[in-house]
Coordinates of C-alpha atoms and ligand atoms in Angstrom, one line a residue:
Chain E
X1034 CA 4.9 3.8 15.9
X1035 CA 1.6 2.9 13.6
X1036 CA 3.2 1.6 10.5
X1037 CA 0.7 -1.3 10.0
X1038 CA -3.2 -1.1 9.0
X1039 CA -5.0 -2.1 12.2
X1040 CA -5.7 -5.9 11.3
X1041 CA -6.9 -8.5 13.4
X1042 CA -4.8 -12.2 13.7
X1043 CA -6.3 -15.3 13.9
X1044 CA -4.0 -18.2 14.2
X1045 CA -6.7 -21.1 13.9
X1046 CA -5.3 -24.4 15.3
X1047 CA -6.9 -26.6 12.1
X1048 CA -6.6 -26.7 8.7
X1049 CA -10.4 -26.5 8.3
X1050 CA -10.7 -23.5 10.9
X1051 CA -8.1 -21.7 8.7
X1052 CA -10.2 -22.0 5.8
X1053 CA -13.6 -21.0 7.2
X1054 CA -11.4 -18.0 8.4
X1055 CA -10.5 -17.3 5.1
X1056 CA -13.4 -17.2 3.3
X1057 CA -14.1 -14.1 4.5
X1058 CA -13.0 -11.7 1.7
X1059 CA -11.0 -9.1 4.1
X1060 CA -8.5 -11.9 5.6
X1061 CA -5.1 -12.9 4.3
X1062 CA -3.0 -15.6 5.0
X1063 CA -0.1 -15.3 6.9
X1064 CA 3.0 -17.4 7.0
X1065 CA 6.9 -16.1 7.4
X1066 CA 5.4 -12.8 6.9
X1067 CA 8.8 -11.5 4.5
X1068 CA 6.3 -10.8 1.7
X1069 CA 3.0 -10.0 2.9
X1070 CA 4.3 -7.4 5.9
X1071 CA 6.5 -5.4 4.0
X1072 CA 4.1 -5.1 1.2
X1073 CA 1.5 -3.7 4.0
X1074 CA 3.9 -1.7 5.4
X1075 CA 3.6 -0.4 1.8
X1076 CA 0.0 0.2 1.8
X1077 CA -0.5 -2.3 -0.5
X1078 CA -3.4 -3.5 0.9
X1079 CA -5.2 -3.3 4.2
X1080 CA -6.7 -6.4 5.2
X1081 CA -9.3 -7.0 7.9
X1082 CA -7.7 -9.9 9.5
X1083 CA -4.7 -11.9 8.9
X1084 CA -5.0 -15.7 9.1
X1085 CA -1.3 -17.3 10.4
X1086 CA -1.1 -20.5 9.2
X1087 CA 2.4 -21.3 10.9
X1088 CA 0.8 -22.8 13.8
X1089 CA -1.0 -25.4 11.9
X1090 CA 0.1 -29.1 12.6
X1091 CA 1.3 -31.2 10.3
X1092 CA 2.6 -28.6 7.8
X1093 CA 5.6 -28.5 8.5
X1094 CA 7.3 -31.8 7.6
X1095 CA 9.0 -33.2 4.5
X1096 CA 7.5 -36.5 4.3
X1097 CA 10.0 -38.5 2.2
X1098 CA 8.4 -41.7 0.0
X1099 CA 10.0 -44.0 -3.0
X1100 CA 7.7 -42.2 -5.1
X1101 CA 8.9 -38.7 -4.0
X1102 CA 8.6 -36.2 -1.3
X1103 CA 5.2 -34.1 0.4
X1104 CA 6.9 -30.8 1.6
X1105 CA 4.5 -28.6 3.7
X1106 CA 3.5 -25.3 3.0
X1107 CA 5.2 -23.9 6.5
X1108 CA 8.6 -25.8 5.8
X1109 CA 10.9 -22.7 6.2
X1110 CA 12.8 -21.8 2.8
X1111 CA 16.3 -22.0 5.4
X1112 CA 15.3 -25.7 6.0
X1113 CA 15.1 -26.3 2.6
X1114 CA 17.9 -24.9 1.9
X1115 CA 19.9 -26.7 4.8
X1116 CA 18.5 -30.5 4.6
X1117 CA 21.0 -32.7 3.4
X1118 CA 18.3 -35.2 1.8
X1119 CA 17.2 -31.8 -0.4
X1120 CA 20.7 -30.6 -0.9
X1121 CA 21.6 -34.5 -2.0
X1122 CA 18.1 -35.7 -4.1
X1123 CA 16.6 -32.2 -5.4
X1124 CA 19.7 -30.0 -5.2
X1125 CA 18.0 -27.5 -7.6
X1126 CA 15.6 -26.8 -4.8
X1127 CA 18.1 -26.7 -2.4
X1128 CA 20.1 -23.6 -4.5
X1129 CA 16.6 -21.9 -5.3
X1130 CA 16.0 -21.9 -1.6
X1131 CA 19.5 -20.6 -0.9
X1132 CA 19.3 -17.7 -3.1
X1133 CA 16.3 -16.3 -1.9
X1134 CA 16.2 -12.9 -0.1
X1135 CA 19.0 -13.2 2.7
X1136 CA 19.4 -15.3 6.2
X1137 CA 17.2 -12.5 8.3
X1138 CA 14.4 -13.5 5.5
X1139 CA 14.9 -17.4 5.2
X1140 CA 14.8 -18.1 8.6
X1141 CA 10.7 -17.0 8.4
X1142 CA 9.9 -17.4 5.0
X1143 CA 7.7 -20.6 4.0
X1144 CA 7.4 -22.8 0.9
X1145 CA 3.7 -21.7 0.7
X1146 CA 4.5 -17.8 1.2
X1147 CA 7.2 -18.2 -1.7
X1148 CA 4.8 -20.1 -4.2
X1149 CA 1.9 -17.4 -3.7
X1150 CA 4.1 -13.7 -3.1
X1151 CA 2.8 -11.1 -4.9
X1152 CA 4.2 -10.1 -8.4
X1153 CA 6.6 -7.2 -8.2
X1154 CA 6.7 -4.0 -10.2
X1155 CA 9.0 -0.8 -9.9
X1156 CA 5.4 1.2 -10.1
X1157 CA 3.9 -0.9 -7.0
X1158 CA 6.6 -2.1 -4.7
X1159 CA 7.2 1.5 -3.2
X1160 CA 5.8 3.5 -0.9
X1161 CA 1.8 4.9 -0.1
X1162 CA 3.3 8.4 -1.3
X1163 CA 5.4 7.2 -3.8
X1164 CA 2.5 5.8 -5.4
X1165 CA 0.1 8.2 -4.7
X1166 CA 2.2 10.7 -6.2
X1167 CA 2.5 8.9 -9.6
X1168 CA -1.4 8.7 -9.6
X1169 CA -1.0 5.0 -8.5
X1170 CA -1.7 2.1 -11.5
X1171 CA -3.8 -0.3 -12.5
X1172 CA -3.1 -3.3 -9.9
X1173 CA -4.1 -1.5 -7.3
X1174 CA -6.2 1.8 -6.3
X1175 CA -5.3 3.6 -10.2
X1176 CA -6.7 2.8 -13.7
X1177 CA -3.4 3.0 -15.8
X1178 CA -0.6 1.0 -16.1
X1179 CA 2.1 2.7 -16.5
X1180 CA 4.3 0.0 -18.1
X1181 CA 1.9 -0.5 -21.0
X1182 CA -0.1 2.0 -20.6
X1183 CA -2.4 1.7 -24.1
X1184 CA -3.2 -2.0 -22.1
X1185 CA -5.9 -3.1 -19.7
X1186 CA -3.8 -5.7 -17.7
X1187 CA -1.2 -5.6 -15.0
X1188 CA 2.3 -6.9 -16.4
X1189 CA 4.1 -7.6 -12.6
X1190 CA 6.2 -10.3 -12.6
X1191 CA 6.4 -13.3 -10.7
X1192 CA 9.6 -13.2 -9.0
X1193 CA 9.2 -16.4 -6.8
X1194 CA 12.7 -19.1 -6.9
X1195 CA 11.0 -22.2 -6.0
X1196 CA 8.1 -22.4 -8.1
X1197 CA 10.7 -22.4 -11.4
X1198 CA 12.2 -25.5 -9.7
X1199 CA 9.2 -27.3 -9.3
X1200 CA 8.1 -27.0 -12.2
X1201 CA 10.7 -28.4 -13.7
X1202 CA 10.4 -31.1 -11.3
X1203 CA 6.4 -31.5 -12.2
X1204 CA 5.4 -30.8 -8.7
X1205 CA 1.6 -31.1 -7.7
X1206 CA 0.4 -28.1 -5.6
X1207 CA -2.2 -30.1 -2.7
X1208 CA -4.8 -27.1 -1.3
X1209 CA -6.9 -27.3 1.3
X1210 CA -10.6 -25.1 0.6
X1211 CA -13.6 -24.7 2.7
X1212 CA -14.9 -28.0 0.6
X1213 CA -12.2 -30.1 1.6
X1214 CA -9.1 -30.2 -0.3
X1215 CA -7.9 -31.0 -3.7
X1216 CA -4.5 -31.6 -5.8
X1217 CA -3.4 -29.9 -9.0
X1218 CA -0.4 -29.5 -11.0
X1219 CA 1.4 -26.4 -9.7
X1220 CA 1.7 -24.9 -12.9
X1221 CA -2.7 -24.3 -12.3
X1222 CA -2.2 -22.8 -9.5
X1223 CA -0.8 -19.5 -11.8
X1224 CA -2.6 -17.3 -14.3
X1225 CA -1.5 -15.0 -16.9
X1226 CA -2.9 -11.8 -14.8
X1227 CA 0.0 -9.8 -12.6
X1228 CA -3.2 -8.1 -10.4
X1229 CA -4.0 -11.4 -10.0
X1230 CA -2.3 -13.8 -10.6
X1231 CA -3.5 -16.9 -8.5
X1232 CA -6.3 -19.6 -9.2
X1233 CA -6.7 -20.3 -5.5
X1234 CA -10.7 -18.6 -4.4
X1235 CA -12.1 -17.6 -1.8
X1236 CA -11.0 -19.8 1.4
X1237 CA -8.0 -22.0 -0.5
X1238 CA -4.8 -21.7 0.5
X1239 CA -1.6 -24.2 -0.2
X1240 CA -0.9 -27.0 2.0
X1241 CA 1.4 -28.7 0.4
X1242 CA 3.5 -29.4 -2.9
X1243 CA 4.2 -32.7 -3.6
X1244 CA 7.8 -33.6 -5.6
X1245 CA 7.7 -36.8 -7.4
X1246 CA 11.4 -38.6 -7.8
X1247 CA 13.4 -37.5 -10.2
X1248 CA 13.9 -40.3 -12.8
X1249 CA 17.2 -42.1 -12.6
X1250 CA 20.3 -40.1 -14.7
X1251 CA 18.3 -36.7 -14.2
X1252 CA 20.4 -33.8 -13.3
X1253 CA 19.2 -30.4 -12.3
X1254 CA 20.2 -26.4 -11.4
X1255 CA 18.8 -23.5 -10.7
X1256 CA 20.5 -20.2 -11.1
X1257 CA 18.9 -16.5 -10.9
X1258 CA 20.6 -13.0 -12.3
X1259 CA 19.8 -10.0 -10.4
X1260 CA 21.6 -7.1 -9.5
X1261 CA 23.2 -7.8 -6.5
X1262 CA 24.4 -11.3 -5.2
X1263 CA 22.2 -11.6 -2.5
X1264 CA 18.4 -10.6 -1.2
X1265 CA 17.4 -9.6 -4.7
X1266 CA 14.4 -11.2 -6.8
X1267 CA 15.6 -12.9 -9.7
X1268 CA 15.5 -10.3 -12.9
X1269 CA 15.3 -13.7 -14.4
X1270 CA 15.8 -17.4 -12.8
X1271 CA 15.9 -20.4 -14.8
X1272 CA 15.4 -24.5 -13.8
X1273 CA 16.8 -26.9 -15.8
X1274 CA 16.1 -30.9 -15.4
X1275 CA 18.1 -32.5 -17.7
X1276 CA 18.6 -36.4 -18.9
X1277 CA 21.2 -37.0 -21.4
X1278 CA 23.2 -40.0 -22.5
X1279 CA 26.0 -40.5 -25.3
X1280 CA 25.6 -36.8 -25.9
X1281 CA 22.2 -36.4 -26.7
X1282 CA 19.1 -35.0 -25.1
X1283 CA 17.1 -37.7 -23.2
X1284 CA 14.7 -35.5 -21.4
X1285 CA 14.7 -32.0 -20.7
X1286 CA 12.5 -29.5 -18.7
X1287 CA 13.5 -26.1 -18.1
X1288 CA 10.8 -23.1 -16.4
X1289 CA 11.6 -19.4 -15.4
X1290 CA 10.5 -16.9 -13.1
X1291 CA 11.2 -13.2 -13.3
X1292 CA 10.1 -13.1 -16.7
X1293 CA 6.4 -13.5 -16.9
X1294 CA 3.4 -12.8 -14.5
X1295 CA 3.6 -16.5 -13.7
X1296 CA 6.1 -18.9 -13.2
X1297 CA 6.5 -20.6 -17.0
X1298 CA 7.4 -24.2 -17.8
X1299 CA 9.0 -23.5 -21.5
X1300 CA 6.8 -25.6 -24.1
X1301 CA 8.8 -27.5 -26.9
X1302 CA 11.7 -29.1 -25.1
X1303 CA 9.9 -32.2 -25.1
X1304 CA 10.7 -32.2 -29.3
X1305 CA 14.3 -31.3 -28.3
X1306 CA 14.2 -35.4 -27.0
X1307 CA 16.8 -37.4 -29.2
X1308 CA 18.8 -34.7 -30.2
X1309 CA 22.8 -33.7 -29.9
X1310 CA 23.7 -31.3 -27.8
X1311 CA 25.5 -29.2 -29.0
X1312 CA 25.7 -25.5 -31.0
X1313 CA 22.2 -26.3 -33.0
X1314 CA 20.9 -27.1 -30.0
X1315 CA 21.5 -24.6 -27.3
X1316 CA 20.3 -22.1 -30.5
X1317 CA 17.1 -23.8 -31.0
X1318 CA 16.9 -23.8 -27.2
X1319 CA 17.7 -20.3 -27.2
X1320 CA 15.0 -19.1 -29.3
X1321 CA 12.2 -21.2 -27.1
X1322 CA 13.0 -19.0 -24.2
X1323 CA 13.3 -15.7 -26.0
X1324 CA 9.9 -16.4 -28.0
X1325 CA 8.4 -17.8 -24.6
X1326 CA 9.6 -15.4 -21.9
X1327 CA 7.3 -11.7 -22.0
X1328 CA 9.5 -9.4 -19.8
X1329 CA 8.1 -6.0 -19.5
X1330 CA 9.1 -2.3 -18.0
X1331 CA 8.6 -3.5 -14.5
X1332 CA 12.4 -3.9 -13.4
X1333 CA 15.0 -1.4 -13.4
X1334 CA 16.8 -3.1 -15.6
X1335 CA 15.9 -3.5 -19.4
X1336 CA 13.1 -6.0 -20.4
X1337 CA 15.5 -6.8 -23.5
X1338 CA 18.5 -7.6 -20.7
X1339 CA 16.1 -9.8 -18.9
X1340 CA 14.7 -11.1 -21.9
X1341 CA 18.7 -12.0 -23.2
X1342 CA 19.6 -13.5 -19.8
X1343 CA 17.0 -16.0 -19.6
X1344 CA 17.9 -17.6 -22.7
X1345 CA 21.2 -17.0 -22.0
X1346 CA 21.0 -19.0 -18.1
X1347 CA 19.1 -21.8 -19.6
X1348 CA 21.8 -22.7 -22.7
X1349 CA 24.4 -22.7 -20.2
X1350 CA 22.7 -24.4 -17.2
X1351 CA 22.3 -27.5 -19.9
X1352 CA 25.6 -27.2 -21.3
X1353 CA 27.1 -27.5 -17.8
X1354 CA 24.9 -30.5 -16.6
X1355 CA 25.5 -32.2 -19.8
X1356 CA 28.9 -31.8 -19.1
X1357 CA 29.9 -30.1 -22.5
X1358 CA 32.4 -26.7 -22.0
Chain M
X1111 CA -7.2 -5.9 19.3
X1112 CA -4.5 -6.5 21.7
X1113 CA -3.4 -10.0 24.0
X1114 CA -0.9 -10.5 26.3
X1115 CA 2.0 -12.4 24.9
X1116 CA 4.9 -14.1 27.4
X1117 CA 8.1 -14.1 25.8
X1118 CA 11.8 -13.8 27.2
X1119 CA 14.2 -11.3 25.6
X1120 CA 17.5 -11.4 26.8
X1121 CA 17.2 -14.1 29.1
X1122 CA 14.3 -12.4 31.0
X1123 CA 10.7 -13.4 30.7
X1124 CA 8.4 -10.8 29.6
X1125 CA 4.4 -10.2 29.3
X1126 CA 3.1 -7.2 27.7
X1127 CA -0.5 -6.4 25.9
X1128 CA 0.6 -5.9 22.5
X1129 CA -1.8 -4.7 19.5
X1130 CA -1.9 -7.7 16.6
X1131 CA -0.4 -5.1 14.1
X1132 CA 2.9 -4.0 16.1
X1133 CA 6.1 -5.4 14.9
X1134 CA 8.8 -6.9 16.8
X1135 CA 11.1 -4.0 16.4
X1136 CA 8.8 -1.4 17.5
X1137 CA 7.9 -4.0 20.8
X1138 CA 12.2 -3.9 20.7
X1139 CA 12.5 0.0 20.6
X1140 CA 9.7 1.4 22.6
X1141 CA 7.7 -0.9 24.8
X1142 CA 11.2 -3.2 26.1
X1143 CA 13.1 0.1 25.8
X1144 CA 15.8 -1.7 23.6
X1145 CA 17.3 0.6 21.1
X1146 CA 20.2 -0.8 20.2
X1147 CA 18.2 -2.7 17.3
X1148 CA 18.3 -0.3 15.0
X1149 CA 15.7 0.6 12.3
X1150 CA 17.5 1.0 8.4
X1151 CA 14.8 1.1 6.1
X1152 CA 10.6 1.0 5.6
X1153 CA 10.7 -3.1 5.5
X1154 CA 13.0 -5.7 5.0
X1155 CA 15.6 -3.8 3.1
X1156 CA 18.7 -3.6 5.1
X1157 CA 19.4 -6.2 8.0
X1158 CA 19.8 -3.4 10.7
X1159 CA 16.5 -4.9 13.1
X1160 CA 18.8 -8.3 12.6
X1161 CA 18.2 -10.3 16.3
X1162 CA 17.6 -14.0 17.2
X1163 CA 14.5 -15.4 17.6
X1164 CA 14.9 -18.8 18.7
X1165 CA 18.9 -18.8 18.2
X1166 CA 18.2 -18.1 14.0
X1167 CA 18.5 -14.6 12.5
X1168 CA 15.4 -13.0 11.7
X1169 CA 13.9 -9.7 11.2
X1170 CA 12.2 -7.5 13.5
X1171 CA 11.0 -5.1 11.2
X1172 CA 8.9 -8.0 9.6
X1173 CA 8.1 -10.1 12.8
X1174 CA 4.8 -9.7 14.7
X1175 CA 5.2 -9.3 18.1
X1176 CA 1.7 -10.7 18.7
X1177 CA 3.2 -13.8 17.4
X1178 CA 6.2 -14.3 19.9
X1179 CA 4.2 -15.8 22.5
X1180 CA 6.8 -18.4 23.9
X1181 CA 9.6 -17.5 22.2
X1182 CA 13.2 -16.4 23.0
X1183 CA 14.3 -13.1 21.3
X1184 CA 18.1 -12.0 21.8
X1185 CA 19.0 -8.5 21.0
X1186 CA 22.5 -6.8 21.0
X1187 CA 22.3 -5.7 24.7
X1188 CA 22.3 -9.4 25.7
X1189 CA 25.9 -9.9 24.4
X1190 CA 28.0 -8.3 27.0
X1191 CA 28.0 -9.7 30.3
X1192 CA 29.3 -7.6 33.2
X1193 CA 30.4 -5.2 31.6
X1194 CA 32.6 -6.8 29.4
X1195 CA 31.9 -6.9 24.9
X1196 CA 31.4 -10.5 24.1
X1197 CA 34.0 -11.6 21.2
X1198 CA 32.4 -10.2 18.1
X1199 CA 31.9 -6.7 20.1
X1200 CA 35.5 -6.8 21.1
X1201 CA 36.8 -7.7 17.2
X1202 CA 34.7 -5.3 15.6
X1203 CA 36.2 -2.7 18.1
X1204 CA 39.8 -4.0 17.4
X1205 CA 39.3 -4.7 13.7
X1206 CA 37.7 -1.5 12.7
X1207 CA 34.7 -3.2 11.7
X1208 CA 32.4 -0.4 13.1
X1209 CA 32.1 3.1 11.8
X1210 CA 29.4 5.1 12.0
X1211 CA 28.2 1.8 14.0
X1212 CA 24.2 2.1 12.9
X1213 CA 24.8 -1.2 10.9
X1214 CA 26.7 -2.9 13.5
X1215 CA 24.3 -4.4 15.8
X1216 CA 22.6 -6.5 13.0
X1217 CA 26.0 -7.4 11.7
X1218 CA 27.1 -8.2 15.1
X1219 CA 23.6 -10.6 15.5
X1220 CA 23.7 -12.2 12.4
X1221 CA 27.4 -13.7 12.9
X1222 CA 26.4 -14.6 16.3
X1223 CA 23.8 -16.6 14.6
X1224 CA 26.7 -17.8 12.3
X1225 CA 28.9 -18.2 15.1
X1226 CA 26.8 -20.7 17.5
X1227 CA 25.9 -22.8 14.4
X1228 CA 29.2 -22.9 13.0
X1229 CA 32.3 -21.8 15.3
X1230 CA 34.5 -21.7 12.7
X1231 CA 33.5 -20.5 9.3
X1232 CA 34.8 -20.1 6.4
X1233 CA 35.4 -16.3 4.6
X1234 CA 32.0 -17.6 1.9
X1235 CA 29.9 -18.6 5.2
X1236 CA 30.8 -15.4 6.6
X1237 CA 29.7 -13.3 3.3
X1238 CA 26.8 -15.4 2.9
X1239 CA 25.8 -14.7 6.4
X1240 CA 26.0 -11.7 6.2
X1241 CA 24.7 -11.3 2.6
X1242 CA 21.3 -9.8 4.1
X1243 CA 23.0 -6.7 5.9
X1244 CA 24.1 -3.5 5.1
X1245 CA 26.4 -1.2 5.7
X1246 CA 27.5 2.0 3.9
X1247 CA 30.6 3.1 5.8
X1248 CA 33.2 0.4 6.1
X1249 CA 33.1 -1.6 2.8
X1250 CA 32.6 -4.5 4.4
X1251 CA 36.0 -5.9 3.9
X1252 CA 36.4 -4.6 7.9
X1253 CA 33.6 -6.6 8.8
X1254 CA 34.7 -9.9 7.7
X1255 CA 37.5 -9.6 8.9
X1256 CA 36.2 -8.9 12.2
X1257 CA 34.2 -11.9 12.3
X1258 CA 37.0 -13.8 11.3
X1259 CA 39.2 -13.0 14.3
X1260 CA 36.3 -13.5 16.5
X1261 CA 36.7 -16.8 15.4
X1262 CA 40.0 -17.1 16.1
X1263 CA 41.0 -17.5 12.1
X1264 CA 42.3 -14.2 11.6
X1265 CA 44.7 -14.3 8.9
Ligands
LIG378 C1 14.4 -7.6 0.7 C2 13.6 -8.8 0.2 C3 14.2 -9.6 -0.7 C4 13.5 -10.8 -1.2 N1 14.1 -11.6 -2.1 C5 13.4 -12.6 -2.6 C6 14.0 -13.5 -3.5 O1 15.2 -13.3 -3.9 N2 13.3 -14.5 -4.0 C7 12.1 -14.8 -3.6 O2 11.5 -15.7 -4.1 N3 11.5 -14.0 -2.7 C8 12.1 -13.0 -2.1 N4 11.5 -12.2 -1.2 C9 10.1 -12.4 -0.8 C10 9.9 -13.3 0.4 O3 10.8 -13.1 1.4 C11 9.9 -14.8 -0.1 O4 9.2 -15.0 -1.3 C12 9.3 -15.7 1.0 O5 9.5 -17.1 0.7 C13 7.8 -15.5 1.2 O6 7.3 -16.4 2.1 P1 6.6 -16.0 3.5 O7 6.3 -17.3 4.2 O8 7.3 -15.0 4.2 O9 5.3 -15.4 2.9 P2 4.2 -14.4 3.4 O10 4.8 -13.0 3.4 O11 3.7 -14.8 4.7 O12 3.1 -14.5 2.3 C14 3.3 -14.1 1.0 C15 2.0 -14.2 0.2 O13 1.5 -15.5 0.1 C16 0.3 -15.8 0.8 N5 0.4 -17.1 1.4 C17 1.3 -17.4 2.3 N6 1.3 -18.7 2.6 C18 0.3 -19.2 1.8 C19 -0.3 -20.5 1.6 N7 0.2 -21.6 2.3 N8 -1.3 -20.7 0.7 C20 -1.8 -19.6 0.0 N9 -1.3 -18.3 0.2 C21 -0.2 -18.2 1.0 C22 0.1 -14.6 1.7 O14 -1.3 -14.3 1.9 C23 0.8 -13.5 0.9 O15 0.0 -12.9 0.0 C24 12.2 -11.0 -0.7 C25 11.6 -10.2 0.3 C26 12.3 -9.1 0.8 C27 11.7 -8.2 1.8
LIG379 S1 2.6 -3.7 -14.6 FE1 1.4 -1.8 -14.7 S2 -0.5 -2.2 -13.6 FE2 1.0 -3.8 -13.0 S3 2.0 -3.0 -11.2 FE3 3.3 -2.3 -12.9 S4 2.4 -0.3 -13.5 FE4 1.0 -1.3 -12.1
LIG380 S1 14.9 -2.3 9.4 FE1 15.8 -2.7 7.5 S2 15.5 -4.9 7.4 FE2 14.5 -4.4 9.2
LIG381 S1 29.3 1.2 10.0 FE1 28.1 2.8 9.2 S2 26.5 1.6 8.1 FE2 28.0 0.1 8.7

């Protein structure tokens, strides 16, 4: 059986060894695999060599601190999903990590894999004939796009879990590069581009994302809607972090995935501080996801459906951690 | 490019020259002569390559063999000893939880992954272990319930 394209592996035993090996514009990184293999089994590229980072010390430990917790980049998404001190501090995190893929997946899949999977499209997550067939698209090997196909830009989603919840948490993303390293906040580590839809260049890869402590009082969730209850990506999944006392809106911070070709943090909740919640609120709410959120053709399901249910997930994510029925 | 990697399947250690690009499943199927883990779909898809690698569930249509050096892989033919169908084999028999049986050895590996972790689960651990296989003949309710009286909890 030949079903994959003839790569070479590296597994480099430093940080700094991986990124020499990835400056080389025909390698990949490598971590669980979940992602990256199936979408070569796909033909969806054909790398030179693939660069496995899961032998790389030190990158796989949640370092707790007062001021929050460093989780590394090869953390597997079932540890994260299984450690009481996640499940009990950052239990968003902990349901993100749960609902991803199924067990066969979790068990390989990293935090770093998950942050940086490729956007997902009904016209480029199938097969070399499949695609070749349909004339290809724009993302990779055609020159339409055949969800917008007046446009010059790839609309895949970004279909990640945990990103959404750290956002909402205001994680930093820390990324090691062939120049030494260097910490952002996560949300940089996106663009608005679905054929490419990472900042990281040539050499850069994730080594870490860094959670801060939740302020005291804050509650969070995470909850997803896709078509089946388990392995499927999220048609839309929605974070909420949520302070509230005596009714009213202390702090709120609420990001999506499944919607967009990057994982959005919604603008305008910080102006939603002060206010009751209640029926005014969850409309105005509402509207910020629908005007924020830019589902396109590239599900199965309708972009309006996806469109409805994020708005619809984040009103009733805040209604049930502020406690109102 | 191929290496030799040393791993133990079943209990008994192994080297081969593998090529970096071959996957567990195909190592499995046509070097180790293991068919029993079955192939369902082009990648990730259905559960049916479900094995242990290191006691966990995993995938061995989206593991690199290449990068099993050391590890410990248990497929369905490691379950019976002597002769005899360990107890998720002999409830699934009973319990009708096999039909056409192409799903069944990845059901049958990812509750034995359930079962060493947690002896006794509940009928939501049991879905949720499961929640990454499928199966198109028995409904699943069969299944379950198999598991379940593997456990001893049949109701
Ligand atoms: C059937 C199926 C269902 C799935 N369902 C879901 C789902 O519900 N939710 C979800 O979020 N995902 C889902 N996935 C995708 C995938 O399993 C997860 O996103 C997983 O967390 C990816 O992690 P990984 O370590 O396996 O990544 P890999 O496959 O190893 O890598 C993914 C991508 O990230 C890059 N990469 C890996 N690590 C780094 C790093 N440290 N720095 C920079 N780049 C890196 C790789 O080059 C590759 O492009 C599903 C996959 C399958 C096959
Ligand atoms: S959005 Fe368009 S260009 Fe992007 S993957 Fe889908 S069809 Fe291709
Ligand atoms: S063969 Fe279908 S998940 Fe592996
Ligand atoms: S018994 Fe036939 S697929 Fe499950």
């Amino acid at each position: 059986m030949q079903v994959l394209n003839g790569f070479v592996l590296r597994r480099p035993a430093s940080i700094a060894e991986a990124a020499a090996l990835l400056a080389d514009p025909g390698a990949r990184a490598l971590a669980g695999g979940t992602d990256l293999l199936a979408n070569l089994r796909h033909g969806l590229d054909r790398p030179a060599t693939l660069v496995d980072l899961t032998g790389l010390a030190g990158l796989d430990k949640l370092d707790w601190a007062d001021t929050g917790v460093a989780i590394g980049a090869i953390v597997t998404v079932a540890r994260l999903a299984r450690d009481p001190r996640v499940i009990a501090e950052l239990p968003a995190l902990a349901q993100a990590a749960r609902s991803i893929a199924g067990p066969g997946h979790r068990s390989a899949a990293t935090v770093g894999g998950n942050l940086c999977l490729d956007t997902r499209c009904v016209y480029y997550n199938q097969s070399e004939a499949w695609r070749r067939s349909n004339g290809y698209c724009l993302k990779r090997e055609g020159d339409v796009c055949h969800v917008a196909p007046q446009g010059t830009r790839c609309h895949a989603a970004y279909s990640g879990d945990l990103a959404p919840v750290l956002l909402a948490l205001d994680a930093q993303a820390e990324i090691a590069s062939p120049a030494g390293g260097r910490r952002s906040p996560l949300g940089e580590l996106y663009r608005d581009d679905g054929a490419q839809h990472l900042t990281l260049g040539r050499g850069e890869f994730v080594i870490a994302v860094h959670v801060p402590a939740p302020a005291p009082g804050v509650r969070m969730a995470y909850r997803k809607s896709r078509p089946r209850g388990a392995i499927d990506f999220p048609l839309a999944g929605v974070a909420v972090a949520l302070a509230a006392s005596d009714g009213r809106i202390e702090s709120l911070r609420v990001a999506l995935s499944g919607t967009n070709t990057h994982p959005r943090l919604l603008e305008g909740t910080g102006e939603l501080a002060g206010q009751a919640i209640d029926n005014a609120l969850f409309a105005r709410l509402g509207k910020l996801v629908q005007k924020q959120v830019s589902p396109m053709r590239t599900t199965v399901t309708p972009a309006n459906y996806r469109r409805q249910v994020a708005s619809a997930l984040a009103q009733r994510l805040v209604k049930e951690l502020a406690g109102v029925s | 490019m191929k290496r030799i990697v040393s791993l133990t399947v079943n209990g008994r250690r192994r080297e081969d020259a593998v090529a970096d690009d071959l996957l567990l499943i195909d190592y499995l199927r046509e070097l180790a002569g293991l068919t029993g883990t079955k192939r369902g779909c082009d990648g990730g898809e259905c559960g049916a390559c479900t094995m242990l690698l290191d006691g966990e569930p995993a995938l061995a249509c989206l593991t690199l063999a290449a990068r099993c050096e050391g590890r410990q892989i248990e497929t369905i033919e490691s379950l019976a000893a002597n002769g005899r169908l360990n107890r998720l084999q002999q409830a699934f028999h009973e319990k009708l939880g096999t039909q056409c049986g192409y799903c069944t050895p990845g059901m049958i590996m990812a509750a034995e992954g359930l079962l060493r972790r947690e002896p006794h689960p509940s009928e939501a651990e049991i879905r949720e272990a499961l929640s990454g296989n499928l199966c198109r003949c028995t409904g699943y309710v069969k299944i379950i319930e198999s598991v379940q009286a593997a456990s001893g909890d049949a109701s």
